[in-house]
Every structure is written in C-alpha cells, then in structure tokens.
Amino acid sequence: MSITHRPLTFLCLASYFKGNAFMQAAKQLGHHVLLIAGEKSADEAWARESIDELFFLPSLSKRPDIVYSVAYLARGRHLDAVVALDDFDVETAAHLREHLRLPGMGESQARRFRDKLAMRDAARAGGVPVPEYTRVVNYDELREFMSRVPAPWLLKPRAEASAMGIRRLHDAEQLWRALDQLGDQQSFFILEQYLPGEVFHVDALVDGGEVLFSIASQYGRPPLNVYQDGGVFITRTLDRASADSQALTTANRRMLRALGLERGAAHAEFLKASHDGQFYFIECASRVGGANIAETLEYASGLNLWREWARLEVAYLRGEPYALPPLRDDYAGIIVCLSQQEWPDTSGYTDPEIVWRLKKKNHAGLIVSGADPGRVQALLESYGQRFAQDFLAVMPPRQSAAEM
C-alpha cells in the first residue's frame, strides 16, 4: 500500500521521559506510534493510550544492540520515520535512519546538533559570532589559545546536554590537571572562552530549511550558574518588539541555515556578552526545549512545538503542505526549583496570571501568562525570591548523563 494511503508508523526514541505531546498528536492524526525508552523511565507517565507498542532498553545508544533491536522490529512493521524525542537520542536516530535508509537527518548533519565543536565550526563558517574556542587535541593549539585568550575558560564536553560536565578553569595549570584526569577522553571536549553576560534561548520550528515559527526568551540566571551553584530556574518570553528579540530571531535564522536544519524543532542558546553587548551563539539542539519550555511557549503563542513537529513530519511524509495554526501574541514565563518538600504546596501563590502548576515530586513550579511582558517579568522576579524561601533545595550537579 502506498505511503499516502496507509497509516504511517513513527518509531520514537526517548532515553528520558519526554515527548508525550508528539506521540499524542501523531496518534490523533491516525498514525501508529512505537516507542523505545530507557528502562529508568519505565514508571513515568507515558501517554500509553497513544502508544501502540512500548519497549524499554537499558541503553538506547549502545551499538549494535539498538540496531539489532530496531531491525528486528522492522521485519514485521513498515517503519516510516525515526524520531529522537531526547537530545541524547539524536545521533542514534540518525544512525538508524542511515542504516534503514529512512528520510530525515543523517549522521554527519546530526553531529552539528550534538557536537559542540562541530556546531561552532559550522556557525562560525556561516558568519554567526561564537566565543573563542579550540578543540582539545593538539597541545600546541591549546598553548596558543591560552596565550591569546585570557582566562577564565570553560572546558565543555562536546556531546553532553545542557550544562552537564562543564568546568570553569582559571589558569593553565588547572587545564593540564583536568586533562590528566580525562586521559583518553580529553578529545571529546572543547576549550572555550568564558564570557560573562545574560543567556537567552530561541525556540523554533523549521520546514524546508526555513524558519516558520520562532520565539525568543531570556533566562533569569544563566543555566550554567543554576546547574552548578543551585538556585531557581526562570525563563520568560521577550517583548517581541524589543531590539533583543529581533536581534535574536535574526541570529537564530542565520545559525539554523548554517547548521543545515531541514525540518523539525530546534532549541538554541545565545549569550549577550557584558563587554560588548553582542549576541554569541552557544549551542543548538534539534529537538524541543526541556524544563517545560514547550508548555510555557504554548501559553505565550498558542503553538505547542511537540504537536506541530508531529504535524509537520506527517505532512512531509505524505507530500502535503504544512500550515501553522493560528497564533497569539501573549507572553509567558516559568519558574521551577528543587523542593525541600516531597509535594510542595503552591496554593499560596494566587495571582490570576498563574496558568499552570508543576506536579512533580520534590519540585515546585509555576507558569504565568498575560498580555503584558512587564507584568510577567515582575511576577517571576518576585516569585524567585519567594521560591528561595519557601521551597528551594540544592543538590550537587551531575557530571554526566550516566549519573541521571
């Protein structure tokens, strides 16, 4: 039966719990959904009513085991697309597409959205400003970099997510000691200039290499600081008419073109450096942002990136045009922190702009939304102080995904 006349089958990969809205949307559109997830997420609230078959594996990245498993499933199923719901599955999904000859991002392109060295090389070649950086391979290159770029520096894993495993170094001796500890793993890192400043993110939907939708937001504190030092996580959408919002959406469009994203969702981070006020590209993932950013953006715009990504994939596979849903121009922000209480009580927060409350063990969180970006910002700033007093717990940062 032709692909245009039978239900499509999506094989979704999720090392960690996320992506329910994608699978629900695909199922609502009449298609089959298979999910391979990490064993650690077996007890999570997966949208089982929207998943036709659900499998759990100890690791989704171990080859050739994942290839054998998926190839076995394909014996009796027409797999039409492999979708990475989590950042850690982007390269695995690309490998499976190449192996099974399925459409979508291949391995070389996927590296630009997982490998911090590859994405910086591509962005810089495309004229997008990036902090000074160097690969951690040749020691003469490292010495030249340290003589030219003043400390502090960041030693970053090339393929971890968020701020995991990042070290801040203040002199050459600290670097050589860190490399001694890394041993044969050191080539999997980059050394980058540390630029103080404010950190922003742009979340987008892309089709045919063109950005169809994007929205710029600002973190309350840089994620690196929250991750390493603890504290309250805040992000809010920017005033769309502001110079920062317009500069970010322009930089993001140029960056996505340089990295070559053809289709799907993207979550990119930029830093506005204190010393010159310029935006610098930090990193980009070819998936929907975590930390309930998708829900936050939906309250601001009416568009759910997970659902629209599913609709976009279906349209592409069917050879049909895709059209955005109606959008609105509201604003929203989210505040989240680890909580001392097992099930924190946020009922004391009663402002009418509160539209969502997080229900997660040992976490407190709220989303606020409204037509006035200044009001959203003021609420989040006041809640940040209250959350620190009412709920905040601090734990040591994880060093790698293996610890999650």
mmCIF file of N, CA, C and O in Angstrom, residues 8-106:
data_model
loop_
_atom_site.group_PDB
_atom_site.id
_atom_site.type_symbol
_atom_site.label_atom_id
_atom_site.label_comp_id
_atom_site.label_asym_id
_atom_site.label_seq_id
_atom_site.Cartn_x
_atom_site.Cartn_y
_atom_site.Cartn_z
ATOM 1 N N LEU A 8 0.912 5.974 8.786
ATOM 2 C CA LEU A 8 2.361 5.999 8.950
ATOM 3 C C LEU A 8 2.734 5.352 10.279
ATOM 4 O O LEU A 8 1.928 5.293 11.212
ATOM 5 N N THR A 9 3.975 4.889 10.370
ATOM 6 C CA THR A 9 4.478 4.330 11.627
ATOM 7 C C THR A 9 5.698 5.121 12.056
ATOM 8 O O THR A 9 6.711 5.168 11.342
ATOM 9 N N PHE A 10 5.586 5.757 13.227
ATOM 10 C CA PHE A 10 6.675 6.534 13.808
ATOM 11 C C PHE A 10 7.358 5.709 14.895
ATOM 12 O O PHE A 10 6.698 5.240 15.824
ATOM 13 N N LEU A 11 8.660 5.545 14.761
ATOM 14 C CA LEU A 11 9.454 4.929 15.823
ATOM 15 C C LEU A 11 10.100 6.063 16.611
ATOM 16 O O LEU A 11 10.960 6.780 16.098
ATOM 17 N N CYS A 12 9.684 6.240 17.847
ATOM 18 C CA CYS A 12 10.200 7.311 18.700
ATOM 19 C C CYS A 12 11.222 6.757 19.678
ATOM 20 O O CYS A 12 11.047 5.655 20.226
ATOM 21 N N LEU A 13 12.276 7.511 19.903
ATOM 22 C CA LEU A 13 13.331 7.139 20.850
ATOM 23 C C LEU A 13 13.358 8.163 21.972
ATOM 24 O O LEU A 13 13.335 9.374 21.719
ATOM 25 N N ALA A 14 13.422 7.682 23.212
ATOM 26 C CA ALA A 14 13.443 8.596 24.356
ATOM 27 C C ALA A 14 14.239 7.974 25.492
ATOM 28 O O ALA A 14 13.718 7.146 26.239
ATOM 29 N N SER A 15 15.493 8.378 25.606
ATOM 30 C CA SER A 15 16.300 7.880 26.719
ATOM 31 C C SER A 15 15.737 8.353 28.055
ATOM 32 O O SER A 15 15.908 7.684 29.078
ATOM 33 N N TYR A 16 15.077 9.517 28.030
ATOM 34 C CA TYR A 16 14.467 10.067 29.235
ATOM 35 C C TYR A 16 13.037 10.477 28.923
ATOM 36 O O TYR A 16 12.646 10.602 27.762
ATOM 37 N N PHE A 17 12.250 10.695 29.948
ATOM 38 C CA PHE A 17 10.822 10.923 29.820
ATOM 39 C C PHE A 17 10.521 12.287 29.206
ATOM 40 O O PHE A 17 10.717 13.322 29.838
ATOM 41 N N LYS A 18 10.043 12.276 27.986
ATOM 42 C CA LYS A 18 9.592 13.489 27.317
ATOM 43 C C LYS A 18 8.971 13.122 25.975
ATOM 44 O O LYS A 18 9.154 12.003 25.477
ATOM 45 N N GLY A 19 8.225 14.068 25.409
ATOM 46 C CA GLY A 19 7.688 13.869 24.070
ATOM 47 C C GLY A 19 6.277 13.318 24.001
ATOM 48 O O GLY A 19 5.804 12.960 22.912
ATOM 49 N N ASN A 20 5.556 13.264 25.126
ATOM 50 C CA ASN A 20 4.188 12.746 25.086
ATOM 51 C C ASN A 20 3.329 13.478 24.062
ATOM 52 O O ASN A 20 2.550 12.861 23.331
ATOM 53 N N ALA A 21 3.452 14.797 24.007
ATOM 54 C CA ALA A 21 2.590 15.576 23.110
ATOM 55 C C ALA A 21 2.845 15.234 21.641
ATOM 56 O O ALA A 21 1.915 15.259 20.828
ATOM 57 N N PHE A 22 4.094 14.919 21.290
ATOM 58 C CA PHE A 22 4.396 14.498 19.914
ATOM 59 C C PHE A 22 3.645 13.215 19.601
ATOM 60 O O PHE A 22 2.983 13.094 18.554
ATOM 61 N N MET A 23 3.745 12.235 20.487
ATOM 62 C CA MET A 23 3.125 10.932 20.238
ATOM 63 C C MET A 23 1.607 11.037 20.256
ATOM 64 O O MET A 23 0.922 10.392 19.446
ATOM 65 N N GLN A 24 1.056 11.860 21.133
ATOM 66 C CA GLN A 24 -0.393 12.055 21.160
ATOM 67 C C GLN A 24 -0.881 12.680 19.861
ATOM 68 O O GLN A 24 -1.907 12.259 19.307
ATOM 69 N N ALA A 25 -0.147 13.658 19.357
ATOM 70 C CA ALA A 25 -0.539 14.308 18.108
ATOM 71 C C ALA A 25 -0.477 13.337 16.935
ATOM 72 O O ALA A 25 -1.378 13.302 16.092
ATOM 73 N N ALA A 26 0.600 12.547 16.872
ATOM 74 C CA ALA A 26 0.722 11.574 15.779
ATOM 75 C C ALA A 26 -0.417 10.564 15.818
ATOM 76 O O ALA A 26 -0.986 10.198 14.781
ATOM 77 N N LYS A 27 -0.769 10.124 17.010
ATOM 78 C CA LYS A 27 -1.861 9.154 17.146
ATOM 79 C C LYS A 27 -3.192 9.785 16.775
ATOM 80 O O LYS A 27 -4.030 9.170 16.096
ATOM 81 N N GLN A 28 -3.429 11.025 17.209
ATOM 82 C CA GLN A 28 -4.680 11.712 16.890
ATOM 83 C C GLN A 28 -4.841 11.916 15.384
ATOM 84 O O GLN A 28 -5.963 11.970 14.880
ATOM 85 N N LEU A 29 -3.720 12.001 14.684
ATOM 86 C CA LEU A 29 -3.763 12.154 13.229
ATOM 87 C C LEU A 29 -3.975 10.816 12.518
ATOM 88 O O LEU A 29 -4.009 10.767 11.290
ATOM 89 N N GLY A 30 -4.084 9.725 13.294
ATOM 90 C CA GLY A 30 -4.416 8.421 12.724
ATOM 91 C C GLY A 30 -3.242 7.514 12.426
ATOM 92 O O GLY A 30 -3.388 6.550 11.659
ATOM 93 N N HIS A 31 -2.086 7.770 13.048
ATOM 94 C CA HIS A 31 -0.895 7.001 12.716
ATOM 95 C C HIS A 31 -0.448 6.098 13.869
ATOM 96 O O HIS A 31 -0.940 6.216 14.999
ATOM 97 N N HIS A 32 0.458 5.186 13.567
ATOM 98 C CA HIS A 32 0.970 4.245 14.558
ATOM 99 C C HIS A 32 2.188 4.837 15.250
ATOM 100 O O HIS A 32 3.031 5.487 14.617
ATOM 101 N N VAL A 33 2.307 4.582 16.542
ATOM 102 C CA VAL A 33 3.419 5.098 17.331
ATOM 103 C C VAL A 33 4.078 3.949 18.075
ATOM 104 O O VAL A 33 3.428 3.234 18.836
ATOM 105 N N LEU A 34 5.359 3.781 17.822
ATOM 106 C CA LEU A 34 6.192 2.850 18.589
ATOM 107 C C LEU A 34 7.169 3.672 19.397
ATOM 108 O O LEU A 34 7.723 4.657 18.902
ATOM 109 N N LEU A 35 7.382 3.282 20.640
ATOM 110 C CA LEU A 35 8.322 3.998 21.497
ATOM 111 C C LEU A 35 9.330 3.033 22.089
ATOM 112 O O LEU A 35 8.952 2.013 22.679
ATOM 113 N N ILE A 36 10.609 3.358 21.925
ATOM 114 C CA ILE A 36 11.681 2.673 22.655
ATOM 115 C C ILE A 36 12.223 3.679 23.658
ATOM 116 O O ILE A 36 12.706 4.744 23.279
ATOM 117 N N ALA A 37 12.136 3.336 24.942
ATOM 118 C CA ALA A 37 12.529 4.265 26.001
ATOM 119 C C ALA A 37 13.538 3.609 26.927
ATOM 120 O O ALA A 37 13.707 2.384 26.935
ATOM 121 N N GLY A 38 14.204 4.447 27.716
ATOM 122 C CA GLY A 38 15.161 3.938 28.681
ATOM 123 C C GLY A 38 14.465 3.255 29.848
ATOM 124 O O GLY A 38 13.401 3.686 30.302
ATOM 125 N N GLU A 39 15.060 2.194 30.352
ATOM 126 C CA GLU A 39 14.462 1.437 31.447
ATOM 127 C C GLU A 39 14.176 2.299 32.672
ATOM 128 O O GLU A 39 13.202 2.076 33.389
ATOM 129 N N LYS A 40 15.025 3.319 32.908
ATOM 130 C CA LYS A 40 14.843 4.157 34.083
ATOM 131 C C LYS A 40 13.547 4.949 34.036
ATOM 132 O O LYS A 40 13.088 5.458 35.065
ATOM 133 N N SER A 41 12.960 5.057 32.858
ATOM 134 C CA SER A 41 11.723 5.828 32.715
ATOM 135 C C SER A 41 10.481 4.948 32.677
ATOM 136 O O SER A 41 9.386 5.427 32.367
ATOM 137 N N ALA A 42 10.619 3.682 33.020
ATOM 138 C CA ALA A 42 9.503 2.740 32.883
ATOM 139 C C ALA A 42 8.283 3.137 33.708
ATOM 140 O O ALA A 42 7.144 2.853 33.321
ATOM 141 N N ASP A 43 8.488 3.776 34.837
ATOM 142 C CA ASP A 43 7.364 4.141 35.709
ATOM 143 C C ASP A 43 6.842 5.549 35.461
ATOM 144 O O ASP A 43 5.961 6.027 36.187
ATOM 145 N N GLU A 44 7.361 6.233 34.453
ATOM 146 C CA GLU A 44 6.903 7.584 34.165
ATOM 147 C C GLU A 44 5.516 7.559 33.514
ATOM 148 O O GLU A 44 5.034 6.518 33.053
ATOM 149 N N ALA A 45 4.900 8.724 33.470
ATOM 150 C CA ALA A 45 3.523 8.836 32.967
ATOM 151 C C ALA A 45 3.496 8.946 31.444
ATOM 152 O O ALA A 45 3.052 9.956 30.871
ATOM 153 N N TRP A 46 3.972 7.922 30.775
ATOM 154 C CA TRP A 46 3.935 7.911 29.317
ATOM 155 C C TRP A 46 2.483 7.941 28.830
ATOM 156 O O TRP A 46 1.593 7.386 29.474
ATOM 157 N N ALA A 47 2.256 8.546 27.693
ATOM 158 C CA ALA A 47 0.909 8.610 27.102
ATOM 159 C C ALA A 47 0.585 7.269 26.456
ATOM 160 O O ALA A 47 0.496 7.144 25.226
ATOM 161 N N ARG A 48 0.390 6.265 27.300
ATOM 162 C CA ARG A 48 0.266 4.885 26.810
ATOM 163 C C ARG A 48 -0.935 4.699 25.891
ATOM 164 O O ARG A 48 -0.922 3.815 25.026
ATOM 165 N N GLU A 49 -1.969 5.506 26.067
ATOM 166 C CA GLU A 49 -3.137 5.388 25.200
ATOM 167 C C GLU A 49 -2.821 5.789 23.766
ATOM 168 O O GLU A 49 -3.555 5.435 22.838
ATOM 169 N N SER A 50 -1.709 6.524 23.571
ATOM 170 C CA SER A 50 -1.313 6.973 22.236
ATOM 171 C C SER A 50 -0.142 6.176 21.675
ATOM 172 O O SER A 50 0.325 6.471 20.570
ATOM 173 N N ILE A 51 0.334 5.182 22.425
ATOM 174 C CA ILE A 51 1.497 4.395 22.014
ATOM 175 C C ILE A 51 1.030 2.984 21.681
ATOM 176 O O ILE A 51 0.492 2.276 22.540
ATOM 177 N N ASP A 52 1.230 2.570 20.431
ATOM 178 C CA ASP A 52 0.782 1.245 20.010
ATOM 179 C C ASP A 52 1.663 0.141 20.581
ATOM 180 O O ASP A 52 1.153 -0.920 20.952
ATOM 181 N N GLU A 53 2.959 0.390 20.628
ATOM 182 C CA GLU A 53 3.885 -0.588 21.203
ATOM 183 C C GLU A 53 4.969 0.160 21.965
ATOM 184 O O GLU A 53 5.530 1.139 21.470
ATOM 185 N N LEU A 54 5.267 -0.324 23.159
ATOM 186 C CA LEU A 54 6.221 0.343 24.045
ATOM 187 C C LEU A 54 7.279 -0.665 24.484
ATOM 188 O O LEU A 54 6.951 -1.749 24.973
ATOM 189 N N PHE A 55 8.543 -0.297 24.289
ATOM 190 C CA PHE A 55 9.659 -1.166 24.640
ATOM 191 C C PHE A 55 10.643 -0.382 25.510
ATOM 192 O O PHE A 55 10.840 0.817 25.304
ATOM 193 N N PHE A 56 11.263 -1.075 26.454
ATOM 194 C CA PHE A 56 12.270 -0.448 27.306
ATOM 195 C C PHE A 56 13.602 -1.175 27.139
ATOM 196 O O PHE A 56 13.646 -2.409 27.095
ATOM 197 N N LEU A 57 14.676 -0.387 27.021
ATOM 198 C CA LEU A 57 16.018 -0.929 26.904
ATOM 199 C C LEU A 57 16.920 -0.294 27.963
ATOM 200 O O LEU A 57 16.706 0.845 28.361
ATOM 201 N N PRO A 58 17.948 -1.025 28.421
ATOM 202 C CA PRO A 58 18.888 -0.423 29.382
ATOM 203 C C PRO A 58 19.578 0.811 28.820
ATOM 204 O O PRO A 58 19.829 1.778 29.529
ATOM 205 N N SER A 59 19.892 0.778 27.523
ATOM 206 C CA SER A 59 20.545 1.906 26.864
ATOM 207 C C SER A 59 20.085 1.985 25.421
ATOM 208 O O SER A 59 20.026 0.969 24.726
ATOM 209 N N LEU A 60 19.768 3.204 24.979
ATOM 210 C CA LEU A 60 19.363 3.390 23.587
ATOM 211 C C LEU A 60 20.533 3.761 22.693
ATOM 212 O O LEU A 60 20.381 3.873 21.477
ATOM 213 N N SER A 61 21.701 3.970 23.278
ATOM 214 C CA SER A 61 22.853 4.413 22.493
ATOM 215 C C SER A 61 23.871 3.299 22.249
ATOM 216 O O SER A 61 24.833 3.502 21.511
ATOM 217 N N LYS A 62 23.676 2.147 22.851
ATOM 218 C CA LYS A 62 24.658 1.065 22.725
ATOM 219 C C LYS A 62 24.492 0.360 21.382
ATOM 220 O O LYS A 62 23.447 -0.214 21.076
ATOM 221 N N ARG A 63 25.538 0.446 20.583
ATOM 222 C CA ARG A 63 25.529 -0.222 19.290
ATOM 223 C C ARG A 63 26.436 -1.451 19.360
ATOM 224 O O ARG A 63 27.431 -1.448 20.050
ATOM 225 N N PRO A 64 26.079 -2.518 18.665
ATOM 226 C CA PRO A 64 24.986 -2.621 17.672
ATOM 227 C C PRO A 64 23.641 -3.045 18.255
ATOM 228 O O PRO A 64 22.719 -3.335 17.497
ATOM 229 N N ASP A 65 23.510 -3.094 19.594
ATOM 230 C CA ASP A 65 22.284 -3.623 20.189
ATOM 231 C C ASP A 65 21.037 -2.893 19.701
ATOM 232 O O ASP A 65 20.023 -3.523 19.373
ATOM 233 N N ILE A 66 21.084 -1.555 19.653
ATOM 234 C CA ILE A 66 19.907 -0.803 19.241
ATOM 235 C C ILE A 66 19.586 -1.055 17.774
ATOM 236 O O ILE A 66 18.415 -1.133 17.384
ATOM 237 N N VAL A 67 20.621 -1.238 16.952
ATOM 238 C CA VAL A 67 20.392 -1.535 15.530
ATOM 239 C C VAL A 67 19.727 -2.894 15.378
ATOM 240 O O VAL A 67 18.753 -3.048 14.615
ATOM 241 N N TYR A 68 20.241 -3.899 16.107
ATOM 242 C CA TYR A 68 19.626 -5.225 16.052
ATOM 243 C C TYR A 68 18.162 -5.164 16.488
ATOM 244 O O TYR A 68 17.281 -5.782 15.867
ATOM 245 N N SER A 69 17.890 -4.434 17.562
ATOM 246 C CA SER A 69 16.529 -4.363 18.099
ATOM 247 C C SER A 69 15.570 -3.724 17.105
ATOM 248 O O SER A 69 14.463 -4.234 16.859
ATOM 249 N N VAL A 70 15.983 -2.597 16.525
ATOM 250 C CA VAL A 70 15.105 -1.894 15.596
ATOM 251 C C VAL A 70 14.947 -2.677 14.294
ATOM 252 O O VAL A 70 13.848 -2.751 13.731
ATOM 253 N N ALA A 71 16.019 -3.273 13.811
ATOM 254 C CA ALA A 71 15.926 -4.079 12.589
ATOM 255 C C ALA A 71 14.985 -5.274 12.799
ATOM 256 O O ALA A 71 14.243 -5.660 11.881
ATOM 257 N N TYR A 72 14.990 -5.832 14.001
ATOM 258 C CA TYR A 72 14.070 -6.938 14.315
ATOM 259 C C TYR A 72 12.623 -6.440 14.263
ATOM 260 O O TYR A 72 11.745 -7.098 13.686
ATOM 261 N N LEU A 73 12.365 -5.275 14.848
ATOM 262 C CA LEU A 73 11.010 -4.711 14.807
ATOM 263 C C LEU A 73 10.569 -4.457 13.370
ATOM 264 O O LEU A 73 9.397 -4.636 13.021
ATOM 265 N N ALA A 74 11.513 -4.031 12.533
ATOM 266 C CA ALA A 74 11.183 -3.669 11.151
ATOM 267 C C ALA A 74 10.812 -4.883 10.298
ATOM 268 O O ALA A 74 10.252 -4.714 9.206
ATOM 269 N N ARG A 75 11.107 -6.095 10.780
ATOM 270 C CA ARG A 75 10.746 -7.280 9.995
ATOM 271 C C ARG A 75 9.242 -7.364 9.772
ATOM 272 O O ARG A 75 8.791 -7.836 8.719
ATOM 273 N N GLY A 76 8.476 -6.938 10.752
ATOM 274 C CA GLY A 76 7.024 -7.055 10.642
ATOM 275 C C GLY A 76 6.290 -5.733 10.662
ATOM 276 O O GLY A 76 5.065 -5.715 10.803
ATOM 277 N N ARG A 77 7.034 -4.623 10.543
ATOM 278 C CA ARG A 77 6.418 -3.301 10.603
ATOM 279 C C ARG A 77 7.038 -2.402 9.545
ATOM 280 O O ARG A 77 8.255 -2.404 9.362
ATOM 281 N N HIS A 78 6.216 -1.599 8.883
ATOM 282 C CA HIS A 78 6.721 -0.628 7.909
ATOM 283 C C HIS A 78 7.091 0.640 8.670
ATOM 284 O O HIS A 78 6.234 1.493 8.912
ATOM 285 N N LEU A 79 8.329 0.773 9.061
ATOM 286 C CA LEU A 79 8.767 1.985 9.763
ATOM 287 C C LEU A 79 8.943 3.109 8.749
ATOM 288 O O LEU A 79 9.659 2.961 7.760
ATOM 289 N N ASP A 80 8.303 4.236 9.013
ATOM 290 C CA ASP A 80 8.358 5.363 8.086
ATOM 291 C C ASP A 80 9.264 6.482 8.571
ATOM 292 O O ASP A 80 9.785 7.248 7.761
ATOM 293 N N ALA A 81 9.452 6.601 9.874
ATOM 294 C CA ALA A 81 10.272 7.689 10.407
ATOM 295 C C ALA A 81 10.806 7.299 11.775
ATOM 296 O O ALA A 81 10.127 6.614 12.549
ATOM 297 N N VAL A 82 12.022 7.751 12.057
ATOM 298 C CA VAL A 82 12.626 7.600 13.383
ATOM 299 C C VAL A 82 12.746 8.995 13.972
ATOM 300 O O VAL A 82 13.337 9.890 13.362
ATOM 301 N N VAL A 83 12.198 9.171 15.171
ATOM 302 C CA VAL A 83 12.141 10.495 15.798
ATOM 303 C C VAL A 83 12.849 10.441 17.151
ATOM 304 O O VAL A 83 12.512 9.617 18.003
ATOM 305 N N ALA A 84 13.826 11.315 17.343
ATOM 306 C CA ALA A 84 14.534 11.422 18.615
ATOM 307 C C ALA A 84 13.803 12.435 19.493
ATOM 308 O O ALA A 84 13.794 13.631 19.195
ATOM 309 N N LEU A 85 13.200 11.958 20.565
ATOM 310 C CA LEU A 85 12.475 12.843 21.469
ATOM 311 C C LEU A 85 13.394 13.507 22.484
ATOM 312 O O LEU A 85 13.039 14.524 23.073
ATOM 313 N N ASP A 86 14.564 12.928 22.699
ATOM 314 C CA ASP A 86 15.504 13.458 23.679
ATOM 315 C C ASP A 86 16.826 13.781 22.993
ATOM 316 O O ASP A 86 17.195 13.150 21.986
ATOM 317 N N ASP A 87 17.535 14.747 23.540
ATOM 318 C CA ASP A 87 18.804 15.175 22.952
ATOM 319 C C ASP A 87 19.789 14.025 22.818
ATOM 320 O O ASP A 87 20.540 13.937 21.838
ATOM 321 N N PHE A 88 19.813 13.125 23.800
ATOM 322 C CA PHE A 88 20.773 12.034 23.782
ATOM 323 C C PHE A 88 20.490 11.006 22.689
ATOM 324 O O PHE A 88 21.315 10.141 22.428
ATOM 325 N N ASP A 89 19.325 11.106 22.038
ATOM 326 C CA ASP A 89 18.950 10.127 21.015
ATOM 327 C C ASP A 89 19.110 10.653 19.591
ATOM 328 O O ASP A 89 18.825 9.934 18.643
ATOM 329 N N VAL A 90 19.571 11.882 19.442
ATOM 330 C CA VAL A 90 19.669 12.490 18.115
ATOM 331 C C VAL A 90 20.617 11.704 17.214
ATOM 332 O O VAL A 90 20.293 11.383 16.059
ATOM 333 N N GLU A 91 21.795 11.375 17.712
ATOM 334 C CA GLU A 91 22.771 10.656 16.883
ATOM 335 C C GLU A 91 22.344 9.213 16.649
ATOM 336 O O GLU A 91 22.566 8.656 15.561
ATOM 337 N N THR A 92 21.728 8.584 17.651
ATOM 338 C CA THR A 92 21.243 7.218 17.470
ATOM 339 C C THR A 92 20.165 7.176 16.395
ATOM 340 O O THR A 92 20.166 6.292 15.531
ATOM 341 N N ALA A 93 19.239 8.126 16.443
ATOM 342 C CA ALA A 93 18.183 8.179 15.432
ATOM 343 C C ALA A 93 18.776 8.381 14.042
ATOM 344 O O ALA A 93 18.332 7.757 13.065
ATOM 345 N N ALA A 94 19.767 9.246 13.936
ATOM 346 C CA ALA A 94 20.408 9.483 12.644
ATOM 347 C C ALA A 94 21.074 8.220 12.113
ATOM 348 O O ALA A 94 20.996 7.904 10.921
ATOM 349 N N HIS A 95 21.727 7.476 12.993
ATOM 350 C CA HIS A 95 22.374 6.218 12.595
ATOM 351 C C HIS A 95 21.330 5.212 12.092
ATOM 352 O O HIS A 95 21.541 4.531 11.082
ATOM 353 N N LEU A 96 20.201 5.131 12.791
ATOM 354 C CA LEU A 96 19.151 4.199 12.377
ATOM 355 C C LEU A 96 18.555 4.606 11.038
ATOM 356 O O LEU A 96 18.253 3.744 10.203
ATOM 357 N N ARG A 97 18.369 5.899 10.823
ATOM 358 C CA ARG A 97 17.852 6.351 9.524
ATOM 359 C C ARG A 97 18.792 5.944 8.394
ATOM 360 O O ARG A 97 18.361 5.484 7.333
ATOM 361 N N GLU A 98 20.073 6.162 8.619
ATOM 362 C CA GLU A 98 21.048 5.800 7.576
ATOM 363 C C GLU A 98 21.045 4.287 7.341
ATOM 364 O O GLU A 98 21.103 3.823 6.202
ATOM 365 N N HIS A 99 20.972 3.526 8.419
ATOM 366 C CA HIS A 99 21.026 2.066 8.299
ATOM 367 C C HIS A 99 19.794 1.522 7.588
ATOM 368 O O HIS A 99 19.901 0.609 6.746
ATOM 369 N N LEU A 100 18.624 2.060 7.911
ATOM 370 C CA LEU A 100 17.375 1.583 7.331
ATOM 371 C C LEU A 100 16.977 2.353 6.080
ATOM 372 O O LEU A 100 15.955 2.055 5.476
ATOM 373 N N ARG A 101 17.774 3.381 5.735
ATOM 374 C CA ARG A 101 17.509 4.246 4.577
ATOM 375 C C ARG A 101 16.144 4.909 4.689
ATOM 376 O O ARG A 101 15.322 4.878 3.754
ATOM 377 N N LEU A 102 15.918 5.547 5.819
ATOM 378 C CA LEU A 102 14.697 6.288 6.067
ATOM 379 C C LEU A 102 14.967 7.786 5.924
ATOM 380 O O LEU A 102 16.097 8.240 6.099
ATOM 381 N N PRO A 103 13.946 8.582 5.638
ATOM 382 C CA PRO A 103 14.160 10.023 5.460
ATOM 383 C C PRO A 103 14.510 10.711 6.772
ATOM 384 O O PRO A 103 14.199 10.229 7.861
ATOM 385 N N GLY A 104 15.145 11.861 6.636
ATOM 386 C CA GLY A 104 15.481 12.647 7.816
ATOM 387 C C GLY A 104 16.976 12.880 7.949
ATOM 388 O O GLY A 104 17.775 12.506 7.098
ATOM 389 N N MET A 105 17.335 13.511 9.048
ATOM 390 C CA MET A 105 18.715 13.907 9.300
ATOM 391 C C MET A 105 19.646 12.696 9.403
ATOM 392 O O MET A 105 19.376 11.740 10.115
ATOM 393 N N GLY A 106 20.767 12.756 8.663
ATOM 394 C CA GLY A 106 21.766 11.698 8.719
ATOM 395 C C GLY A 106 22.832 11.991 9.756
ATOM 396 O O GLY A 106 22.788 12.991 10.481
#
